[in-house]
mmCIF file of C-alpha atoms in Angstrom:
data_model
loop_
_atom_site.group_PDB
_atom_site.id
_atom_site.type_symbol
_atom_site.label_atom_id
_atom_site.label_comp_id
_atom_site.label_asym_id
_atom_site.label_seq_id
_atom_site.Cartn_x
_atom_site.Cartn_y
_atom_site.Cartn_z
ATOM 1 C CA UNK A 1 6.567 -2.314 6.527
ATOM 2 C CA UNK A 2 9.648 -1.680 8.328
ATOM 3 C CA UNK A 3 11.783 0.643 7.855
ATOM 4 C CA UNK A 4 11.738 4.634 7.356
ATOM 5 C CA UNK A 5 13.153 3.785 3.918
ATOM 6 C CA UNK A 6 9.825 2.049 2.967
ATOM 7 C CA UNK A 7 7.385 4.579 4.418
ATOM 8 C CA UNK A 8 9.086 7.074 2.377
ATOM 9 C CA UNK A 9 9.431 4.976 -1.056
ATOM 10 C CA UNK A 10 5.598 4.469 -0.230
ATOM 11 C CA UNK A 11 5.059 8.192 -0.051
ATOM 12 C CA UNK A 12 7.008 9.424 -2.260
ATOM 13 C CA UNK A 13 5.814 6.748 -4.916
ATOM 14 C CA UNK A 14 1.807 6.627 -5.104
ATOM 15 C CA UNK A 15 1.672 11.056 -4.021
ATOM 16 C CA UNK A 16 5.231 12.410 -5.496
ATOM 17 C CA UNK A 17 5.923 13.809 -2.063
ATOM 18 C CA UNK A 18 8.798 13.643 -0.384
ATOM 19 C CA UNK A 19 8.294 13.317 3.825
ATOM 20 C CA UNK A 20 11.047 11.862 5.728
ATOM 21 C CA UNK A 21 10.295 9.605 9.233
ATOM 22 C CA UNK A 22 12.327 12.382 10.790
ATOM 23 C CA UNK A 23 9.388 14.910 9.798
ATOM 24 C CA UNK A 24 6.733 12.922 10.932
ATOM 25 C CA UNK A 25 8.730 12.287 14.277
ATOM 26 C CA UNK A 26 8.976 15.801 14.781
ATOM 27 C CA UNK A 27 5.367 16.394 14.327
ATOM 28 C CA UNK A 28 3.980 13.658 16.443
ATOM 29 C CA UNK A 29 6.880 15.777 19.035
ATOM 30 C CA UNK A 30 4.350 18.908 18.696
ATOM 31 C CA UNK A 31 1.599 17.259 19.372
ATOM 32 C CA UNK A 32 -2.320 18.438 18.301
ATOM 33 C CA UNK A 33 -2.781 18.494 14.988
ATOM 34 C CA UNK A 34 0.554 18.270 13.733
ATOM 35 C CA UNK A 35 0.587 14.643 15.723
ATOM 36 C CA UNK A 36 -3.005 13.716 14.382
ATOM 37 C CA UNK A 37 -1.302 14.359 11.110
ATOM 38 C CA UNK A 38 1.550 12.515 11.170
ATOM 39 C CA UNK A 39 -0.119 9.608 12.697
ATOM 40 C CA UNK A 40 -2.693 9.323 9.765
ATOM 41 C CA UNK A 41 0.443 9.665 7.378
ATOM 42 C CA UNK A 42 2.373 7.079 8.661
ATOM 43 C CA UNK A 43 -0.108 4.625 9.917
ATOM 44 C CA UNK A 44 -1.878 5.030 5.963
ATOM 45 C CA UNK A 45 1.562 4.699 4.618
ATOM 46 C CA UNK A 46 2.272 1.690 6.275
ATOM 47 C CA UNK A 47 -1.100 0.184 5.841
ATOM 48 C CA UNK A 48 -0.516 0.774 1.857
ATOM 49 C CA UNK A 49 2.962 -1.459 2.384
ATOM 50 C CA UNK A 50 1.280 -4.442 4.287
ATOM 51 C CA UNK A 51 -1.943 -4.370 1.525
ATOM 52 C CA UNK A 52 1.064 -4.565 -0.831
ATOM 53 C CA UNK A 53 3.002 -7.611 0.475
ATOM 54 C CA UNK A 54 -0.287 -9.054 0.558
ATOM 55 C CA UNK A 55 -1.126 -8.088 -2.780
ATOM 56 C CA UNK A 56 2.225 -10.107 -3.792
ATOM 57 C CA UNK A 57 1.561 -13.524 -1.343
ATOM 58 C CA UNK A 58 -1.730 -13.228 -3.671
ATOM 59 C CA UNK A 59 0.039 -12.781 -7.214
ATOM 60 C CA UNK A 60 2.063 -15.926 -6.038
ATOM 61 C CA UNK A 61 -0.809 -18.123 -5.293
ATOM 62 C CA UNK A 62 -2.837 -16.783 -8.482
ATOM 63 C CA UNK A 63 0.569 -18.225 -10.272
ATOM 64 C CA UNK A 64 1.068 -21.119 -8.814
ATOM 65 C CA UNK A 65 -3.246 -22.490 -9.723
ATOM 66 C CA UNK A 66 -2.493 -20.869 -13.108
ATOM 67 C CA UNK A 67 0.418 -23.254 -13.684
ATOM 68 C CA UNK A 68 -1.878 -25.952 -12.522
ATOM 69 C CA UNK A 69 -5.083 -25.250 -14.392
ATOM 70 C CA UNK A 70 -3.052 -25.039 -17.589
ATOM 71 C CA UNK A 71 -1.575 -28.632 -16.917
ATOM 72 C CA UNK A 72 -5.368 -29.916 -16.519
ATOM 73 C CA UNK A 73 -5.916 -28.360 -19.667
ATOM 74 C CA UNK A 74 -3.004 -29.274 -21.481
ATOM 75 C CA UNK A 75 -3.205 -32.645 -20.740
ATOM 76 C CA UNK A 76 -3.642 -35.361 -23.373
ATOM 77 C CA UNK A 77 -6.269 -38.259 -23.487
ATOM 78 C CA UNK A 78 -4.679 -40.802 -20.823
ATOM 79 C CA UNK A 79 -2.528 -38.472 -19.379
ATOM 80 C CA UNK A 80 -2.735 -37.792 -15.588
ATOM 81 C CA UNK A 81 -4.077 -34.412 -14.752
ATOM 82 C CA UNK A 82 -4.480 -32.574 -11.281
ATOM 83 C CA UNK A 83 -8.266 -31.842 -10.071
ATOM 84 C CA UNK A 84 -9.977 -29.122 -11.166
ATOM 85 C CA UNK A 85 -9.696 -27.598 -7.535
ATOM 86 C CA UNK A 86 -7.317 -25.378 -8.584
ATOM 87 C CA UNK A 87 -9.522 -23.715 -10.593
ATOM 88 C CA UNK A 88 -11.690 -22.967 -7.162
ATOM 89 C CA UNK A 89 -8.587 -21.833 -5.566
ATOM 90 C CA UNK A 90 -8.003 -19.530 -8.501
ATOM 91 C CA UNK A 91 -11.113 -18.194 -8.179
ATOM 92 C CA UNK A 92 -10.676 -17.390 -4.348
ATOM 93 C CA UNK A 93 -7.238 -16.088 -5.026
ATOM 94 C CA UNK A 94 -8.581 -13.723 -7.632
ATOM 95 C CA UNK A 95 -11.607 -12.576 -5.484
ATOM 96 C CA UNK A 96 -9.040 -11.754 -2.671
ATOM 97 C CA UNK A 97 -6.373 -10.163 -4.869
ATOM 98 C CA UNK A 98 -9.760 -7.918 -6.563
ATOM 99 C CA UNK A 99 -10.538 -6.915 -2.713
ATOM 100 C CA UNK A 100 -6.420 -6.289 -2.324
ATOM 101 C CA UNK A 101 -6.811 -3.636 -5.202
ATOM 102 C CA UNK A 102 -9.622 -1.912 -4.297
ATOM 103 C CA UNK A 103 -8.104 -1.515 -0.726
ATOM 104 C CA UNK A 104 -5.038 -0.411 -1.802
ATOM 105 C CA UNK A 105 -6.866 2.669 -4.061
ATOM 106 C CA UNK A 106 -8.715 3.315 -1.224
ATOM 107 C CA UNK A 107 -5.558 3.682 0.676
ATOM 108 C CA UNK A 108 -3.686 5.353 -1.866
ATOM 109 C CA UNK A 109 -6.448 7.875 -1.743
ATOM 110 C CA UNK A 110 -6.739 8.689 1.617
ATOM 111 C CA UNK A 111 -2.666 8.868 2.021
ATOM 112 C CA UNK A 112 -3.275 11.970 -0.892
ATOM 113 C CA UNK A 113 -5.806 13.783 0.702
ATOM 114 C CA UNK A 114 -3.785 13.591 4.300
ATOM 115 C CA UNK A 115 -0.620 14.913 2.647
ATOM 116 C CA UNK A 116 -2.584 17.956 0.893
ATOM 117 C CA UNK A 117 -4.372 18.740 4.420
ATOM 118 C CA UNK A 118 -1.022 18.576 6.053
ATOM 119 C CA UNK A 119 0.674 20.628 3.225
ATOM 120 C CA UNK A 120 -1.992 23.274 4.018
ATOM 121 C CA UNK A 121 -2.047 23.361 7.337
ATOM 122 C CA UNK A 122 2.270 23.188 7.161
ATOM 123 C CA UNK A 123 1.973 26.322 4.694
ATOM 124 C CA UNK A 124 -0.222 28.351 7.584
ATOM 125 C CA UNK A 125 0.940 27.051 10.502
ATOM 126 C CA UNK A 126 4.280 25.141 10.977
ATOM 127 C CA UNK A 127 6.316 25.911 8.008
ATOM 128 C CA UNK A 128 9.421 24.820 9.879
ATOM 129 C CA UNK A 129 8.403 21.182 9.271
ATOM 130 C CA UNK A 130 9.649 21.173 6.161
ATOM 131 C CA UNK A 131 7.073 20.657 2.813
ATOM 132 C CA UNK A 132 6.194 17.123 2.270
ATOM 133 C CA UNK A 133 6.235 17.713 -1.622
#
């Protein structure tokens, strides 16, 4: 992930907050906490993005074997079918994209619980931040 414009559709997405690059900039600029903060917020952010461009290189392969598998099974008496690998590649691709899921919640969780530290500690001690909301 890229851009400000995707660690903000990330955040703003999966915890209904809205926190700008700029606010996380000017946090890591105060340093202490407020850094610590902003670097868990934006490195978890981004880490949710590249889970979920994996997640969809994953969806693509688990497409492409189901395409295939359903030829092999389609397939008449004397007609030529693929190999069955697919279906071992299928499985693989599934096992991954299960691990991609479970990552991602974990992710997704952790992101939540960083934003509602950092709104607490924002409400006591550096209001001028701005509320990530």
């Amino acid at each position: 992930m890229s851009t400000a414009m995707d660690l903000e559709r990330v955040i703003a997405k999966y915890t209904g907050r809205d926190v700008t690059r700029q606010q996380l900039e000017r946090a890591m600029q105060l340093g202490g906490l407020a850094a610590e903060f902003a670097r868990g917020v934006g490195g978890t952010a981004e880490a949710v993005g590249v889970t979920e461009n994996e997640l969809l290189r994953v969806i693509d392969t688990i497409d492409r074997h189901t395409g295939t598998v359903r030829q092999v099974i389609a397939a008449e008496p004397g007609q030529p079918a693929a190999s069955l690998s697919a279906l071992d590649e299928l499985r693989g691709a599934g096992a991954r994209f299960d691990a991609l899921i479970a990552m991602r919640n974990a992710q997704l969780g952790h992101l939540d619980r960083l934003l509602r530290l950092w709104q607490l500690w924002l409400d006591e001690v550096e209001p001028e931040l701005g509320p990530p909301r």
